[in-house]
Amino acid sequence: FTGWSIETAKANLGANYEEGESFFSVFAVFFPAVTGIVAGANLSGDLKDPAVAIPKGTLSAIVTTYITYMIYGTVVGFTYLTQASGNVTEYEMWTNSSIPESDRTLPSYLDCTAASREGEQCQYGTIHDQQTMAVISFTGYLIYGGCFAATISSAIASLVGAPRV
């Protein structure tokens, strides 16, 4: 986590897939977010004018989800590196311009090769750490609360909507 940084954004710009990953494997993360939107159509019997409300509600939900994911991607792209050592001393040494490069004795926090780390791999960055929003956010508990609320909401929508299908 570097904080808001244009250098971090430049480093994250463009595709940087690990071996075995592709656009479609990453798209698979986004796809489930929009599949639950159709659950609102199950409640069409309660609507005053379903022919107008269902398309408007479905498209509004898709646009809202898209905007939310774009904001999330932008925040992560500007604040979180793809790979990093997580060592604060290395980060401070390599980002402090007053230290000459010849005096920098530690490996760069961005150098995640096993050779430079005495056989150890980097454990931080968006590739290795799936809890990026918990690190970036004010408190990670809000993330867990949001996931819990979304799960309960989906469960209730399924219970209410299933008998109507």
PDB file of C-alpha atoms in Angstrom:
ATOM      1  CA  PHE A   1       0.000   0.000   0.000  1.00  0.00           C
ATOM      2  CA  THR A   2       1.693   3.184  -1.176  1.00  0.00           C
ATOM      3  CA  GLY A   3      -1.048   5.732  -0.704  1.00  0.00           C
ATOM      4  CA  TRP A   4      -2.262   7.755  -3.695  1.00  0.00           C
ATOM      5  CA  SER A   5       0.605   7.720  -6.170  1.00  0.00           C
ATOM      6  CA  ILE A   6       0.807   8.412  -9.899  1.00  0.00           C
ATOM      7  CA  GLU A   7       3.914   6.174 -10.046  1.00  0.00           C
ATOM      8  CA  THR A   8       1.878   3.270  -8.651  1.00  0.00           C
ATOM      9  CA  ALA A   9      -0.844   3.946 -11.213  1.00  0.00           C
ATOM     10  CA  LYS A  10       1.711   3.941 -14.045  1.00  0.00           C
ATOM     11  CA  ALA A  11       3.170   0.650 -12.787  1.00  0.00           C
ATOM     12  CA  ASN A  12      -0.319  -0.891 -12.676  1.00  0.00           C
ATOM     13  CA  LEU A  13      -1.382   0.390 -16.108  1.00  0.00           C
ATOM     14  CA  GLY A  14      -1.727  -2.372 -18.672  1.00  0.00           C
ATOM     15  CA  ALA A  15      -2.187  -6.104 -18.391  1.00  0.00           C
ATOM     16  CA  ASN A  16       0.143  -7.956 -16.048  1.00  0.00           C
ATOM     17  CA  TYR A  17      -1.273 -11.476 -15.854  1.00  0.00           C
ATOM     18  CA  GLU A  18       0.490 -14.235 -13.989  1.00  0.00           C
ATOM     19  CA  GLU A  19       1.196 -17.487 -15.812  1.00  0.00           C
ATOM     20  CA  GLY A  20      -2.062 -19.327 -16.447  1.00  0.00           C
ATOM     21  CA  GLU A  21      -4.233 -16.220 -16.083  1.00  0.00           C
ATOM     22  CA  SER A  22      -5.975 -14.271 -18.842  1.00  0.00           C
ATOM     23  CA  PHE A  23      -8.587 -11.583 -19.392  1.00  0.00           C
ATOM     24  CA  PHE A  24     -11.361 -14.163 -19.031  1.00  0.00           C
ATOM     25  CA  SER A  25     -10.134 -15.532 -15.714  1.00  0.00           C
ATOM     26  CA  VAL A  26     -10.125 -11.975 -14.355  1.00  0.00           C
ATOM     27  CA  PHE A  27     -13.538 -11.263 -15.929  1.00  0.00           C
ATOM     28  CA  ALA A  28     -14.853 -14.284 -14.016  1.00  0.00           C
ATOM     29  CA  VAL A  29     -14.415 -12.229 -10.837  1.00  0.00           C
ATOM     30  CA  PHE A  30     -16.630  -9.426 -12.181  1.00  0.00           C
ATOM     31  CA  PHE A  31     -19.334 -11.612 -13.763  1.00  0.00           C
ATOM     32  CA  PRO A  32     -20.979 -12.916 -10.537  1.00  0.00           C
ATOM     33  CA  ALA A  33     -21.456  -9.326  -9.365  1.00  0.00           C
ATOM     34  CA  VAL A  34     -23.968  -8.664 -12.139  1.00  0.00           C
ATOM     35  CA  THR A  35     -25.772 -12.022 -12.174  1.00  0.00           C
ATOM     36  CA  GLY A  36     -27.693 -11.295  -8.975  1.00  0.00           C
ATOM     37  CA  ILE A  37     -29.229  -8.208 -10.508  1.00  0.00           C
ATOM     38  CA  VAL A  38     -31.858 -10.296 -12.277  1.00  0.00           C
ATOM     39  CA  ALA A  39     -33.223 -11.340  -8.861  1.00  0.00           C
ATOM     40  CA  GLY A  40     -35.145  -8.055  -8.831  1.00  0.00           C
ATOM     41  CA  ALA A  41     -37.215  -9.263 -11.764  1.00  0.00           C
ATOM     42  CA  ASN A  42     -38.567 -12.071  -9.559  1.00  0.00           C
ATOM     43  CA  LEU A  43     -40.476  -9.470  -7.573  1.00  0.00           C
ATOM     44  CA  SER A  44     -42.225  -8.042 -10.639  1.00  0.00           C
ATOM     45  CA  GLY A  45     -45.677  -8.922  -9.306  1.00  0.00           C
ATOM     46  CA  ASP A  46     -45.392  -6.221  -6.648  1.00  0.00           C
ATOM     47  CA  LEU A  47     -44.574  -3.452  -9.125  1.00  0.00           C
ATOM     48  CA  LYS A  48     -47.092  -0.868 -10.291  1.00  0.00           C
ATOM     49  CA  ASP A  49     -45.826  -0.906 -13.906  1.00  0.00           C
ATOM     50  CA  PRO A  50     -43.486  -3.921 -14.379  1.00  0.00           C
ATOM     51  CA  ALA A  51     -42.919  -3.268 -18.110  1.00  0.00           C
ATOM     52  CA  VAL A  52     -41.229   0.050 -17.291  1.00  0.00           C
ATOM     53  CA  ALA A  53     -39.790  -0.673 -13.853  1.00  0.00           C
ATOM     54  CA  ILE A  54     -37.962  -3.950 -14.617  1.00  0.00           C
ATOM     55  CA  PRO A  55     -35.807  -2.653 -17.504  1.00  0.00           C
ATOM     56  CA  LYS A  56     -35.171   0.649 -15.702  1.00  0.00           C
ATOM     57  CA  GLY A  57     -34.232  -1.094 -12.441  1.00  0.00           C
ATOM     58  CA  THR A  58     -32.091  -3.742 -14.121  1.00  0.00           C
ATOM     59  CA  LEU A  59     -30.155  -1.231 -16.209  1.00  0.00           C
ATOM     60  CA  SER A  60     -29.747   1.095 -13.209  1.00  0.00           C
ATOM     61  CA  ALA A  61     -28.366  -1.782 -11.156  1.00  0.00           C
ATOM     62  CA  ILE A  62     -25.921  -2.746 -13.913  1.00  0.00           C
ATOM     63  CA  VAL A  63     -24.710   0.849 -14.312  1.00  0.00           C
ATOM     64  CA  THR A  64     -24.339   1.265 -10.535  1.00  0.00           C
ATOM     65  CA  THR A  65     -22.381  -1.994 -10.271  1.00  0.00           C
ATOM     66  CA  TYR A  66     -20.150  -1.010 -13.189  1.00  0.00           C
ATOM     67  CA  ILE A  67     -19.394   2.412 -11.695  1.00  0.00           C
ATOM     68  CA  THR A  68     -18.660   0.858  -8.302  1.00  0.00           C
ATOM     69  CA  TYR A  69     -16.231  -1.641  -9.828  1.00  0.00           C
ATOM     70  CA  MET A  70     -14.507   1.085 -11.859  1.00  0.00           C
ATOM     71  CA  ILE A  71     -14.050   3.217  -8.732  1.00  0.00           C
ATOM     72  CA  TYR A  72     -12.711   0.183  -6.865  1.00  0.00           C
ATOM     73  CA  GLY A  73     -10.291  -0.600  -9.699  1.00  0.00           C
ATOM     74  CA  THR A  74      -9.105   3.015  -9.815  1.00  0.00           C
ATOM     75  CA  VAL A  75      -8.524   3.182  -6.062  1.00  0.00           C
ATOM     76  CA  VAL A  76      -6.582  -0.095  -6.063  1.00  0.00           C
ATOM     77  CA  GLY A  77      -4.631   0.903  -9.183  1.00  0.00           C
ATOM     78  CA  PHE A  78      -3.482   4.187  -7.641  1.00  0.00           C
ATOM     79  CA  THR A  79      -2.714   2.899  -4.136  1.00  0.00           C
ATOM     80  CA  TYR A  80      -1.651  -0.762  -4.218  1.00  0.00           C
ATOM     81  CA  LEU A  81       1.308  -2.335  -5.999  1.00  0.00           C
ATOM     82  CA  THR A  82       1.037  -5.572  -7.962  1.00  0.00           C
ATOM     83  CA  GLN A  83       3.932  -7.165  -6.078  1.00  0.00           C
ATOM     84  CA  ALA A  84       5.907  -5.878  -3.111  1.00  0.00           C
ATOM     85  CA  SER A  85       7.978  -7.233  -0.266  1.00  0.00           C
ATOM     86  CA  GLY A  86       5.953  -5.567   2.480  1.00  0.00           C
ATOM     87  CA  ASN A  87       9.158  -4.529   4.241  1.00  0.00           C
ATOM     88  CA  VAL A  88       8.713  -0.931   5.413  1.00  0.00           C
ATOM     89  CA  THR A  89      12.467  -0.388   5.782  1.00  0.00           C
ATOM     90  CA  GLU A  90      13.023  -1.340   2.131  1.00  0.00           C
ATOM     91  CA  TYR A  91      10.179   0.926   1.017  1.00  0.00           C
ATOM     92  CA  GLU A  92      11.523   3.911   2.961  1.00  0.00           C
ATOM     93  CA  MET A  93      15.058   3.319   1.694  1.00  0.00           C
ATOM     94  CA  TRP A  94      14.074   3.075  -1.977  1.00  0.00           C
ATOM     95  CA  THR A  95      11.557   5.936  -1.986  1.00  0.00           C
ATOM     96  CA  ASN A  96      13.783   8.387  -0.100  1.00  0.00           C
ATOM     97  CA  SER A  97      15.547  10.398  -2.781  1.00  0.00           C
ATOM     98  CA  SER A  98      18.110  11.769  -0.307  1.00  0.00           C
ATOM     99  CA  ILE A  99      19.746   8.315   0.005  1.00  0.00           C
ATOM    100  CA  PRO A 100      22.180   7.713  -2.866  1.00  0.00           C
ATOM    101  CA  GLU A 101      21.641   4.485  -4.783  1.00  0.00           C
ATOM    102  CA  SER A 102      25.124   3.251  -3.820  1.00  0.00           C
ATOM    103  CA  ASP A 103      24.130   3.382  -0.110  1.00  0.00           C
ATOM    104  CA  ARG A 104      20.971   1.340  -0.567  1.00  0.00           C
ATOM    105  CA  THR A 105      22.000  -1.992   0.907  1.00  0.00           C
ATOM    106  CA  LEU A 106      18.607  -3.697   1.016  1.00  0.00           C
ATOM    107  CA  PRO A 107      16.894  -5.111  -2.074  1.00  0.00           C
ATOM    108  CA  SER A 108      14.200  -2.946  -3.632  1.00  0.00           C
ATOM    109  CA  TYR A 109      10.712  -3.448  -2.220  1.00  0.00           C
ATOM    110  CA  LEU A 110       9.626  -4.002  -5.867  1.00  0.00           C
ATOM    111  CA  ASP A 111      12.206  -6.714  -6.603  1.00  0.00           C
ATOM    112  CA  CYS A 112      10.303  -9.910  -5.907  1.00  0.00           C
ATOM    113  CA  THR A 113      12.716 -12.384  -7.458  1.00  0.00           C
ATOM    114  CA  ALA A 114      13.663 -15.281  -5.215  1.00  0.00           C
ATOM    115  CA  ALA A 115      17.380 -14.663  -5.897  1.00  0.00           C
ATOM    116  CA  SER A 116      17.327 -11.175  -4.359  1.00  0.00           C
ATOM    117  CA  ARG A 117      15.283 -12.327  -1.358  1.00  0.00           C
ATOM    118  CA  GLU A 118      17.392 -15.347  -0.357  1.00  0.00           C
ATOM    119  CA  GLY A 119      14.825 -17.812  -1.699  1.00  0.00           C
ATOM    120  CA  GLU A 120      11.746 -16.116  -0.239  1.00  0.00           C
ATOM    121  CA  GLN A 121       8.906 -14.821  -2.388  1.00  0.00           C
ATOM    122  CA  CYS A 122       7.050 -11.540  -1.911  1.00  0.00           C
ATOM    123  CA  GLN A 123       3.790 -11.956  -0.040  1.00  0.00           C
ATOM    124  CA  TYR A 124       2.227  -8.557  -0.629  1.00  0.00           C
ATOM    125  CA  GLY A 125       0.585  -6.805  -3.562  1.00  0.00           C
ATOM    126  CA  THR A 126      -2.626  -7.441  -5.456  1.00  0.00           C
ATOM    127  CA  ILE A 127      -1.308 -10.695  -6.921  1.00  0.00           C
ATOM    128  CA  HIS A 128      -0.561 -12.260  -3.524  1.00  0.00           C
ATOM    129  CA  ASP A 129      -2.916 -10.493  -1.109  1.00  0.00           C
ATOM    130  CA  GLN A 130      -6.650 -10.887  -1.662  1.00  0.00           C
ATOM    131  CA  GLN A 131      -7.546  -8.493   1.167  1.00  0.00           C
ATOM    132  CA  THR A 132      -6.552  -5.278  -0.594  1.00  0.00           C
ATOM    133  CA  MET A 133      -9.716  -3.400   0.305  1.00  0.00           C
ATOM    134  CA  ALA A 134      -9.285  -4.271   3.991  1.00  0.00           C
ATOM    135  CA  VAL A 135      -5.788  -2.728   3.861  1.00  0.00           C
ATOM    136  CA  ILE A 136      -6.858   0.349   1.886  1.00  0.00           C
ATOM    137  CA  SER A 137     -10.108   1.068   3.717  1.00  0.00           C
ATOM    138  CA  PHE A 138     -10.581   3.017   6.938  1.00  0.00           C
ATOM    139  CA  THR A 139     -11.330  -0.243   8.716  1.00  0.00           C
ATOM    140  CA  GLY A 140     -11.491  -3.782   7.386  1.00  0.00           C
ATOM    141  CA  TYR A 141     -14.563  -4.506   9.488  1.00  0.00           C
ATOM    142  CA  LEU A 142     -16.686  -2.445   7.081  1.00  0.00           C
ATOM    143  CA  ILE A 143     -15.692  -4.830   4.280  1.00  0.00           C
ATOM    144  CA  TYR A 144     -16.796  -7.846   6.299  1.00  0.00           C
ATOM    145  CA  GLY A 145     -20.018  -6.075   7.305  1.00  0.00           C
ATOM    146  CA  GLY A 146     -20.772  -5.245   3.663  1.00  0.00           C
ATOM    147  CA  CYS A 147     -20.171  -8.842   2.581  1.00  0.00           C
ATOM    148  CA  PHE A 148     -22.431 -10.081   5.372  1.00  0.00           C
ATOM    149  CA  ALA A 149     -25.175  -7.590   4.449  1.00  0.00           C
ATOM    150  CA  ALA A 150     -24.959  -8.542   0.758  1.00  0.00           C
ATOM    151  CA  THR A 151     -25.193 -12.232   1.639  1.00  0.00           C
ATOM    152  CA  ILE A 152     -28.249 -11.723   3.831  1.00  0.00           C
ATOM    153  CA  SER A 153     -29.860  -9.519   1.167  1.00  0.00           C
ATOM    154  CA  SER A 154     -29.322 -12.170  -1.514  1.00  0.00           C
ATOM    155  CA  ALA A 155     -30.667 -14.905   0.747  1.00  0.00           C
ATOM    156  CA  ILE A 156     -33.808 -12.932   1.545  1.00  0.00           C
ATOM    157  CA  ALA A 157     -34.329 -12.081  -2.143  1.00  0.00           C
ATOM    158  CA  SER A 158     -34.065 -15.775  -2.999  1.00  0.00           C
ATOM    159  CA  LEU A 159     -36.513 -16.774  -0.284  1.00  0.00           C
ATOM    160  CA  VAL A 160     -39.051 -14.139  -1.336  1.00  0.00           C
ATOM    161  CA  GLY A 161     -38.566 -14.541  -5.092  1.00  0.00           C
ATOM    162  CA  ALA A 162     -38.338 -18.339  -5.414  1.00  0.00           C
ATOM    163  CA  PRO A 163     -42.035 -19.085  -4.754  1.00  0.00           C
ATOM    164  CA  ARG A 164     -43.035 -16.598  -7.470  1.00  0.00           C
ATOM    165  CA  VAL A 165     -40.991 -18.168 -10.265  1.00  0.00           C
TER     166      VAL A 165
END
